[in-house]
Coordinates of C-alpha atoms in Angstrom, one line a residue:
X1 CA 192.0 -16.9 -89.5
X2 CA 194.3 -19.5 -88.2
X3 CA 197.8 -20.2 -89.7
X4 CA 196.6 -23.6 -91.0
X5 CA 193.7 -21.9 -92.7
X6 CA 196.0 -19.4 -94.3
X7 CA 198.4 -22.1 -95.7
X8 CA 195.4 -23.9 -97.1
X9 CA 193.9 -20.9 -98.9
X10 CA 197.0 -19.1 -100.0
X11 CA 199.1 -20.9 -102.5
X12 CA 202.8 -20.3 -103.2
X13 CA 201.9 -19.4 -107.0
X14 CA 199.6 -16.7 -105.6
X15 CA 202.4 -15.2 -103.4
X16 CA 205.0 -15.3 -106.4
X17 CA 202.6 -13.8 -108.7
X18 CA 201.8 -11.0 -106.2
X19 CA 205.5 -10.1 -106.2
X20 CA 205.8 -10.5 -109.9
X21 CA 208.3 -13.4 -109.6
X22 CA 208.4 -16.0 -112.4
X23 CA 210.3 -19.4 -111.8
X24 CA 212.1 -20.9 -114.9
X25 CA 211.3 -24.3 -116.5
X26 CA 213.0 -26.1 -113.6
X27 CA 211.0 -24.1 -111.1
X28 CA 214.0 -22.1 -110.0
X29 CA 214.4 -18.3 -109.9
X30 CA 216.9 -15.7 -108.6
X31 CA 216.5 -15.5 -104.9
X32 CA 214.8 -12.2 -104.2
X33 CA 216.5 -12.3 -100.5
X34 CA 220.1 -11.8 -101.5
X35 CA 222.3 -10.9 -104.5
X36 CA 222.0 -13.9 -106.7
X37 CA 223.9 -14.3 -109.9
X38 CA 222.5 -17.9 -110.7
X39 CA 219.0 -19.1 -109.9
X40 CA 219.4 -20.7 -106.4
X41 CA 215.9 -20.6 -105.0
X42 CA 213.8 -23.7 -105.8
X43 CA 210.0 -23.6 -105.8
X44 CA 207.9 -26.6 -104.7
X45 CA 204.3 -26.0 -105.9
X46 CA 203.1 -29.4 -104.4
X47 CA 204.1 -28.4 -100.8
X48 CA 203.8 -24.6 -101.5
X49 CA 207.3 -24.1 -100.0
X50 CA 210.6 -22.7 -101.3
X51 CA 214.2 -23.4 -100.4
X52 CA 217.4 -21.3 -101.2
X53 CA 220.5 -23.4 -101.7
X54 CA 222.9 -20.4 -101.4
X55 CA 225.0 -20.2 -98.2
X56 CA 224.7 -16.4 -98.5
X57 CA 220.9 -16.1 -98.1
X58 CA 219.4 -14.7 -94.9
X59 CA 216.9 -17.6 -95.0
X60 CA 219.8 -19.6 -93.4
X61 CA 219.0 -22.9 -95.4
X62 CA 215.6 -23.2 -94.1
X63 CA 212.5 -24.3 -96.2
X64 CA 210.0 -21.4 -96.4
X65 CA 206.2 -21.6 -96.4
X66 CA 203.9 -18.9 -97.8
X67 CA 204.1 -17.0 -94.5
X68 CA 207.9 -17.1 -94.2
X69 CA 208.2 -16.2 -97.8
X70 CA 206.1 -12.9 -97.3
X71 CA 208.0 -12.2 -94.0
X72 CA 211.3 -12.2 -95.7
X73 CA 210.1 -10.3 -98.8
X74 CA 208.4 -7.6 -96.7
X75 CA 211.2 -7.4 -94.1
X76 CA 208.6 -7.7 -91.4
X77 CA 207.7 -9.6 -88.4
X78 CA 205.9 -12.9 -88.6
X79 CA 202.6 -11.4 -87.2
X80 CA 202.9 -8.7 -89.9
X81 CA 203.3 -11.3 -92.5
X82 CA 200.3 -13.3 -91.4
X83 CA 198.2 -10.0 -91.7
X84 CA 199.6 -9.4 -95.1
X85 CA 198.8 -13.0 -96.1
X86 CA 195.3 -12.5 -94.8
X87 CA 195.1 -9.5 -97.2
X88 CA 196.3 -11.5 -100.3
X89 CA 193.7 -14.1 -99.5
X90 CA 191.0 -11.6 -99.4
X91 CA 191.5 -10.1 -102.8
X92 CA 192.5 -11.2 -106.3
X93 CA 195.8 -12.6 -106.6
X94 CA 196.9 -9.9 -109.3
X95 CA 195.5 -7.0 -107.6
X96 CA 197.7 -4.2 -105.7
X97 CA 197.0 -1.5 -103.2
X98 CA 193.5 -1.1 -102.0
X99 CA 193.7 2.7 -102.3
X100 CA 192.8 2.5 -106.0
X101 CA 188.8 2.5 -106.5
X102 CA 189.0 2.9 -110.3
X103 CA 188.4 -0.1 -112.7
X104 CA 191.9 -1.3 -114.2
X105 CA 194.1 0.7 -112.0
X106 CA 195.1 -2.2 -109.7
X107 CA 195.6 -4.6 -112.5
X108 CA 197.9 -2.4 -114.5
X109 CA 200.0 -1.5 -111.4
X110 CA 200.5 -5.2 -110.5
X111 CA 201.1 -6.1 -114.1
X112 CA 203.7 -3.7 -114.4
X113 CA 205.5 -4.8 -111.3
X114 CA 205.5 -8.3 -112.8
X115 CA 206.9 -6.8 -116.0
X116 CA 209.5 -5.0 -114.2
X117 CA 210.7 -8.1 -112.5
X118 CA 210.7 -10.0 -115.9
X119 CA 213.6 -7.9 -117.1
X120 CA 216.0 -9.8 -114.8
X121 CA 215.1 -13.2 -116.8
X122 CA 215.4 -11.7 -120.3
X123 CA 218.7 -11.2 -121.7
X124 CA 217.3 -9.7 -125.0
X125 CA 215.5 -7.2 -122.8
X126 CA 218.6 -6.3 -120.9
X127 CA 220.7 -6.1 -123.9
X128 CA 218.2 -3.6 -125.6
X129 CA 218.0 -1.5 -122.4
X130 CA 221.8 -1.4 -122.3
X131 CA 222.1 -0.6 -125.9
X132 CA 219.8 2.5 -125.2
X133 CA 222.1 3.7 -122.4
X134 CA 219.4 3.1 -119.8
X135 CA 219.6 1.5 -116.3
X136 CA 216.6 -0.6 -115.5
X137 CA 217.6 -0.3 -111.8
X138 CA 217.2 3.5 -112.0
X139 CA 214.2 3.8 -114.4
X140 CA 210.8 2.2 -114.4
X141 CA 211.1 -0.3 -117.2
X142 CA 209.6 -3.7 -117.5
X143 CA 209.5 -6.5 -120.1
X144 CA 206.5 -8.4 -121.5
X145 CA 207.6 -12.0 -122.1
X146 CA 204.0 -12.9 -122.8
X147 CA 204.0 -15.7 -120.3
X148 CA 202.0 -14.2 -117.4
X149 CA 198.9 -16.3 -117.9
X150 CA 200.5 -19.8 -118.6
X151 CA 201.1 -23.0 -116.5
X152 CA 201.2 -22.4 -112.8
X153 CA 200.5 -18.5 -113.2
X154 CA 197.1 -19.4 -115.0
X155 CA 194.5 -17.6 -113.0
X156 CA 191.0 -17.1 -114.5
X157 CA 190.5 -13.8 -112.4
X158 CA 193.8 -12.6 -113.7
X159 CA 192.9 -13.5 -117.4
X160 CA 189.6 -11.8 -117.2
X161 CA 191.2 -8.6 -115.8
X162 CA 193.9 -8.6 -118.6
X163 CA 191.2 -9.0 -121.3
X164 CA 189.4 -6.1 -119.7
X165 CA 192.3 -3.7 -119.9
X166 CA 193.5 -5.2 -123.3
X167 CA 196.7 -7.2 -122.3
X168 CA 195.0 -10.4 -123.6
X169 CA 192.4 -11.2 -126.3
X170 CA 190.8 -14.6 -127.0
X171 CA 192.3 -16.3 -129.9
X172 CA 190.6 -19.6 -130.7
X173 CA 191.4 -22.9 -129.0
X174 CA 194.7 -24.6 -128.1
X175 CA 195.5 -27.5 -130.5
X176 CA 197.1 -29.1 -127.6
X177 CA 194.6 -28.8 -124.6
X178 CA 191.5 -27.7 -126.4
X179 CA 191.1 -24.7 -124.0
X180 CA 190.7 -21.0 -125.0
X181 CA 194.0 -19.6 -126.3
X182 CA 194.9 -16.0 -125.9
X183 CA 196.7 -13.5 -128.0
X184 CA 199.2 -11.4 -125.8
X185 CA 199.2 -7.6 -126.6
X186 CA 202.8 -6.1 -127.3
X187 CA 204.7 -9.4 -126.6
X188 CA 208.4 -9.2 -126.6
X189 CA 208.3 -5.5 -125.7
X190 CA 209.9 -3.3 -123.0
X191 CA 207.3 -1.6 -120.9
X192 CA 206.9 1.9 -119.4
X193 CA 204.2 2.9 -116.9
X194 CA 201.9 5.9 -117.6
X195 CA 200.8 7.5 -114.5
X196 CA 197.7 9.3 -113.5
X197 CA 197.5 12.5 -111.3
X198 CA 197.3 10.2 -108.1
X199 CA 200.6 8.4 -109.2
X200 CA 198.6 5.2 -110.1
X201 CA 199.6 3.2 -113.3
X202 CA 196.7 4.1 -115.6
X203 CA 198.3 3.1 -118.9
X204 CA 201.2 1.2 -120.5
X205 CA 203.7 2.1 -123.3
X206 CA 205.4 -0.8 -125.1
X207 CA 208.4 -0.5 -127.4
X208 CA 209.7 -3.6 -129.3
X209 CA 213.0 -5.1 -128.5
X210 CA 213.4 -6.5 -132.1
X211 CA 214.1 -4.2 -135.1
X212 CA 216.0 -1.4 -133.2
X213 CA 216.3 0.6 -136.4
X214 CA 212.6 0.6 -136.8
X215 CA 211.0 0.0 -133.4
X216 CA 207.3 -0.5 -133.1
X217 CA 205.3 1.3 -130.5
X218 CA 202.1 0.2 -128.7
X219 CA 199.7 1.7 -126.2
X220 CA 196.9 0.1 -124.3
X221 CA 193.5 0.9 -125.7
X222 CA 192.1 4.4 -124.4
X223 CA 195.5 5.5 -123.7
X224 CA 195.8 7.4 -120.4
X225 CA 198.4 8.8 -118.2
X226 CA 201.7 10.6 -118.5
X227 CA 205.2 9.6 -118.4
X228 CA 207.3 9.6 -116.1
X229 CA 204.2 11.2 -114.3
X230 CA 202.5 14.4 -113.7
X231 CA 205.1 17.2 -113.0
X232 CA 205.2 18.4 -109.4
X233 CA 203.3 21.5 -108.5
X234 CA 206.7 23.2 -107.7
X235 CA 207.9 23.0 -111.3
X236 CA 209.4 26.1 -112.7
X237 CA 211.1 24.7 -115.8
X238 CA 209.6 21.8 -117.8
X239 CA 211.2 19.8 -120.6
X240 CA 208.9 18.2 -123.3
X241 CA 210.4 15.3 -125.2
X242 CA 209.2 13.7 -128.3
X243 CA 209.3 10.2 -127.0
X244 CA 209.0 8.2 -123.8
X245 CA 212.6 6.6 -124.2
X246 CA 214.0 10.3 -124.4
X247 CA 212.2 11.2 -121.2
X248 CA 213.6 8.1 -119.6
X249 CA 217.1 9.2 -120.7
X250 CA 216.9 12.7 -119.3
X251 CA 215.4 11.4 -116.1
X252 CA 218.5 9.4 -115.4
X253 CA 220.7 12.4 -115.3
X254 CA 220.8 13.8 -111.7
X255 CA 222.1 17.2 -112.9
X256 CA 219.1 17.5 -115.2
X257 CA 216.2 16.0 -113.2
X258 CA 217.3 18.1 -110.1
X259 CA 216.8 21.3 -112.0
X260 CA 214.0 20.5 -114.5
X261 CA 210.7 18.5 -114.6
X262 CA 210.4 16.0 -117.6
X263 CA 207.4 15.0 -119.5
X264 CA 207.2 12.7 -122.6
X265 CA 204.8 13.6 -125.5
X266 CA 203.6 10.6 -127.4
X267 CA 205.3 11.6 -130.8
X268 CA 205.0 14.6 -132.9
X269 CA 201.1 14.6 -132.7
X270 CA 201.1 13.3 -129.0
X271 CA 200.7 16.5 -126.9
X272 CA 197.4 15.4 -125.6
X273 CA 194.7 17.0 -123.6
X274 CA 195.9 15.2 -120.6
X275 CA 199.2 16.9 -121.2
X276 CA 197.7 20.4 -121.5
X277 CA 195.8 19.9 -118.1
X278 CA 199.0 18.8 -116.5
X279 CA 200.9 21.7 -117.7
X280 CA 198.3 24.5 -117.2
X281 CA 198.1 23.1 -113.5
X282 CA 201.5 24.2 -112.7
X283 CA 201.3 27.5 -110.8
X284 CA 205.0 28.3 -110.7
X285 CA 205.9 27.3 -114.3
X286 CA 208.3 29.7 -116.0
X287 CA 209.7 28.0 -119.0
X288 CA 208.7 25.1 -121.4
X289 CA 211.6 23.6 -123.1
X290 CA 211.2 21.4 -126.3
X291 CA 213.6 18.4 -126.8
X292 CA 212.1 17.0 -129.9
X293 CA 214.0 15.3 -132.7
X294 CA 216.3 17.0 -135.1
X295 CA 214.2 16.4 -138.1
X296 CA 211.5 18.1 -140.2
X297 CA 208.7 16.4 -138.3
X298 CA 210.2 17.5 -135.0
X299 CA 210.5 21.1 -136.2
X300 CA 207.0 21.2 -137.5
X301 CA 205.6 19.9 -134.1
X302 CA 207.5 22.3 -132.0
X303 CA 206.3 25.3 -134.2
X304 CA 202.7 24.1 -133.9
X305 CA 202.9 23.4 -130.1
X306 CA 204.7 26.7 -129.4
X307 CA 201.8 28.6 -130.8
X308 CA 199.4 26.4 -128.9
X309 CA 201.2 26.8 -125.6
X310 CA 201.5 30.4 -126.0
X311 CA 197.9 30.9 -126.4
X312 CA 197.3 28.5 -123.4
X313 CA 200.0 30.1 -121.0
X314 CA 200.9 33.7 -122.4
X315 CA 203.1 34.4 -119.3
X316 CA 205.5 31.3 -119.7
X317 CA 208.7 31.3 -121.9
X318 CA 209.1 28.6 -124.6
X319 CA 212.4 27.4 -125.9
X320 CA 214.0 24.4 -127.8
X321 CA 217.1 22.4 -127.8
X322 CA 219.1 22.7 -130.9
X323 CA 219.3 18.8 -131.6
X324 CA 221.5 18.0 -134.5
X325 CA 219.9 16.8 -137.7
X326 CA 218.9 13.0 -137.7
X327 CA 219.6 12.8 -134.0
X328 CA 217.2 12.6 -130.8
X329 CA 217.9 12.8 -127.1
X330 CA 218.4 9.1 -126.7
X331 CA 220.8 8.8 -129.7
X332 CA 222.9 11.7 -128.5
X333 CA 223.2 10.2 -125.0
X334 CA 224.3 6.8 -126.5
X335 CA 226.9 8.2 -129.1
X336 CA 228.4 11.1 -127.2
X337 CA 230.4 11.2 -124.1
X338 CA 230.4 13.8 -121.6
X339 CA 227.7 16.4 -120.8
X340 CA 226.2 16.8 -124.3
X341 CA 222.6 17.0 -122.9
X342 CA 223.6 19.6 -120.3
X343 CA 225.3 21.5 -123.1
X344 CA 222.1 21.6 -125.4
X345 CA 220.2 22.8 -122.3
X346 CA 222.7 25.5 -121.6
X347 CA 222.5 26.8 -125.4
X348 CA 218.8 26.3 -125.9
X349 CA 217.1 28.8 -128.3
X350 CA 214.2 31.0 -127.2
X351 CA 211.0 30.6 -129.2
X352 CA 208.5 32.7 -127.3
X353 CA 208.6 35.2 -124.5
X354 CA 205.8 36.1 -122.1
X355 CA 203.2 38.6 -123.4
X356 CA 200.7 40.7 -121.4
X357 CA 198.2 38.5 -119.8
X358 CA 194.7 38.9 -121.3
X359 CA 191.6 39.6 -119.2
X360 CA 189.4 36.5 -118.6
X361 CA 186.5 38.2 -120.5
X362 CA 188.5 38.5 -123.6
X363 CA 188.1 35.5 -126.0
X364 CA 190.9 32.9 -125.8
X365 CA 191.9 33.9 -129.3
X366 CA 190.8 36.9 -131.5
X367 CA 189.6 34.4 -134.2
X368 CA 187.3 32.6 -131.9
X369 CA 184.2 34.5 -130.6
X370 CA 183.5 32.9 -127.3
X371 CA 181.2 35.7 -125.9
X372 CA 178.3 33.1 -125.8
X373 CA 179.7 29.8 -124.5
X374 CA 176.7 28.0 -126.1
X375 CA 177.5 29.4 -129.5
X376 CA 181.2 29.5 -130.3
X377 CA 181.9 31.2 -133.7
X378 CA 184.9 30.9 -135.9
X379 CA 184.9 33.0 -138.9
X380 CA 186.9 32.6 -142.0
X381 CA 187.2 34.2 -145.4
X382 CA 184.7 31.7 -146.9
X383 CA 183.0 29.9 -144.2
X384 CA 181.5 30.7 -140.9
X385 CA 181.7 27.8 -138.4
X386 CA 179.5 27.7 -135.3
X387 CA 179.9 25.2 -132.3
X388 CA 176.2 25.0 -131.1
X389 CA 175.8 24.0 -127.5
X390 CA 179.3 24.3 -126.4
X391 CA 182.1 21.6 -126.2
X392 CA 182.3 18.6 -124.3
X393 CA 183.8 18.5 -120.9
X394 CA 185.7 15.3 -121.2
X395 CA 189.4 16.1 -122.1
X396 CA 189.8 12.8 -124.1
X397 CA 187.4 14.0 -126.7
X398 CA 186.2 17.2 -128.5
X399 CA 182.5 16.1 -129.3
X400 CA 180.6 19.1 -130.7
X401 CA 177.6 20.0 -133.1
X402 CA 179.4 21.8 -135.9
X403 CA 177.5 24.2 -138.2
X404 CA 179.3 25.3 -141.4
X405 CA 177.9 27.9 -143.5
X406 CA 179.2 29.1 -147.0
X407 CA 179.2 32.9 -147.2
X408 CA 178.7 33.1 -150.9
X409 CA 175.9 30.6 -151.3
X410 CA 174.3 30.5 -147.8
X411 CA 174.3 26.6 -148.0
X412 CA 174.7 24.9 -144.5
X413 CA 176.0 21.7 -143.2
X414 CA 175.2 20.4 -139.7
X415 CA 177.2 17.5 -138.1
X416 CA 177.9 15.9 -134.7
X417 CA 181.6 15.0 -134.7
X418 CA 184.5 14.4 -132.4
X419 CA 187.2 16.8 -133.6
X420 CA 189.9 14.6 -132.0
X421 CA 189.1 11.8 -134.4
X422 CA 191.2 12.3 -137.6
X423 CA 189.1 9.7 -139.6
X424 CA 185.9 11.4 -138.7
X425 CA 187.3 14.8 -139.6
X426 CA 188.5 13.7 -143.0
X427 CA 185.2 12.1 -143.9
X428 CA 183.5 15.3 -142.6
X429 CA 185.6 17.6 -144.7
X430 CA 184.8 15.6 -147.9
X431 CA 181.1 15.7 -147.2
X432 CA 181.1 19.6 -146.5
X433 CA 183.3 20.1 -149.5
X434 CA 180.7 18.3 -151.9
X435 CA 177.8 20.1 -150.2
X436 CA 179.2 23.6 -150.0
X437 CA 181.4 23.6 -153.0
X438 CA 184.6 24.5 -150.9
X439 CA 187.9 23.0 -151.4
X440 CA 188.6 20.0 -149.2
X441 CA 192.0 21.1 -148.1
X442 CA 190.7 24.5 -147.1
X443 CA 188.2 22.8 -144.8
X444 CA 190.9 20.5 -143.3
X445 CA 193.1 23.4 -142.6
X446 CA 190.2 25.6 -141.0
X447 CA 189.1 22.7 -138.8
X448 CA 192.4 21.9 -137.6
X449 CA 192.9 25.6 -136.6
X450 CA 189.5 25.6 -135.0
X451 CA 190.4 22.5 -132.9
X452 CA 193.4 24.1 -131.6
X453 CA 191.4 27.2 -130.9
X454 CA 188.7 25.1 -128.9
X455 CA 191.6 23.3 -127.0
X456 CA 193.0 26.8 -125.8
X457 CA 189.5 28.1 -125.1
X458 CA 188.5 25.0 -123.0

């Protein structure tokens, strides 16, 4: 492919979109090639060139075509820039590395790059990030202005990919143009990337900038990935936070992140199967430290998860930070000076000590009879529960065939259900209660405990 062909096929809009750069209404942007306090780089879409008016720029007052722009942005030779441009022509403008073969990974990674660059152009986003004591330059934080599919950035391939992953949804017709309009998911929110085991962006977490006293939280559909990522295999001490913003806070402290790995739960009910798989895969893990909020919900969650983790990893210590009532990790960081977080770590309270490891042939819990993997039995005072056919292998669900048999009447109820779906469980408990004449709250407690035992068993 000749240089003339590259310039004909690769537009400046495609290059800017690839790097997550968004000109303002005057088609100016902060020059990415030098420290630029005011937008000094002018974009010319008609000629597909750009020009920086600052005397401090390394472009030395010369107009840049698409190849020049890539060369300066990548810090490479012109030959290498030409090869890079060929790559950009040969794939969708909004895809990233060719190493990811899984659907949705490329678009999410590139969209987060765009969101991260958008922080620079949003004063509300920068102010909110500062108010939480965070540094956007140190943390992976982006901002969703909701403008990534408009004007010169409009691209049908990009729109289709964003619809597929849930960032956009069709919303009628535009009254001005008559074209399809789109609703932007989590518009006006700061964005954190959720990573898979290959360090690819597999999900996004959004937190609203407005209404700081009662922020709204959003996850993309089919939430996947961990923040700030899967802990290294060398991890010996792991801190679990209640929220993503708490994990981002701890990750900024060199004295903390150099000694501890950090992993965010997604709320008090957000220690997911993916978290458990990542934690169980740490061969050198010695201690798990809870850094949940200082409130009743946080205390309750820590108690529940301590028991669960003790069953899953009996040789690991479990402890917790004594977070003051009404506070969380981020609020303490914002309102206190000095090493308050290091102090809490130094004075953490033990919750569970290692116990003698059980033999693999012994059931995961004395209350769950797993001697026959195709017929798992959980026996209570009033009901015998049987999981027929074993449990599903997919870690994002717990699909089972559940048989519930009342001991006094012999009545039985058989149902297919995903035990991770709270609405399904609630509906099932109501149906079984009517059929077996057993209190509904008893069934809910039994099935909740059974689900925890199945998690530990799997």
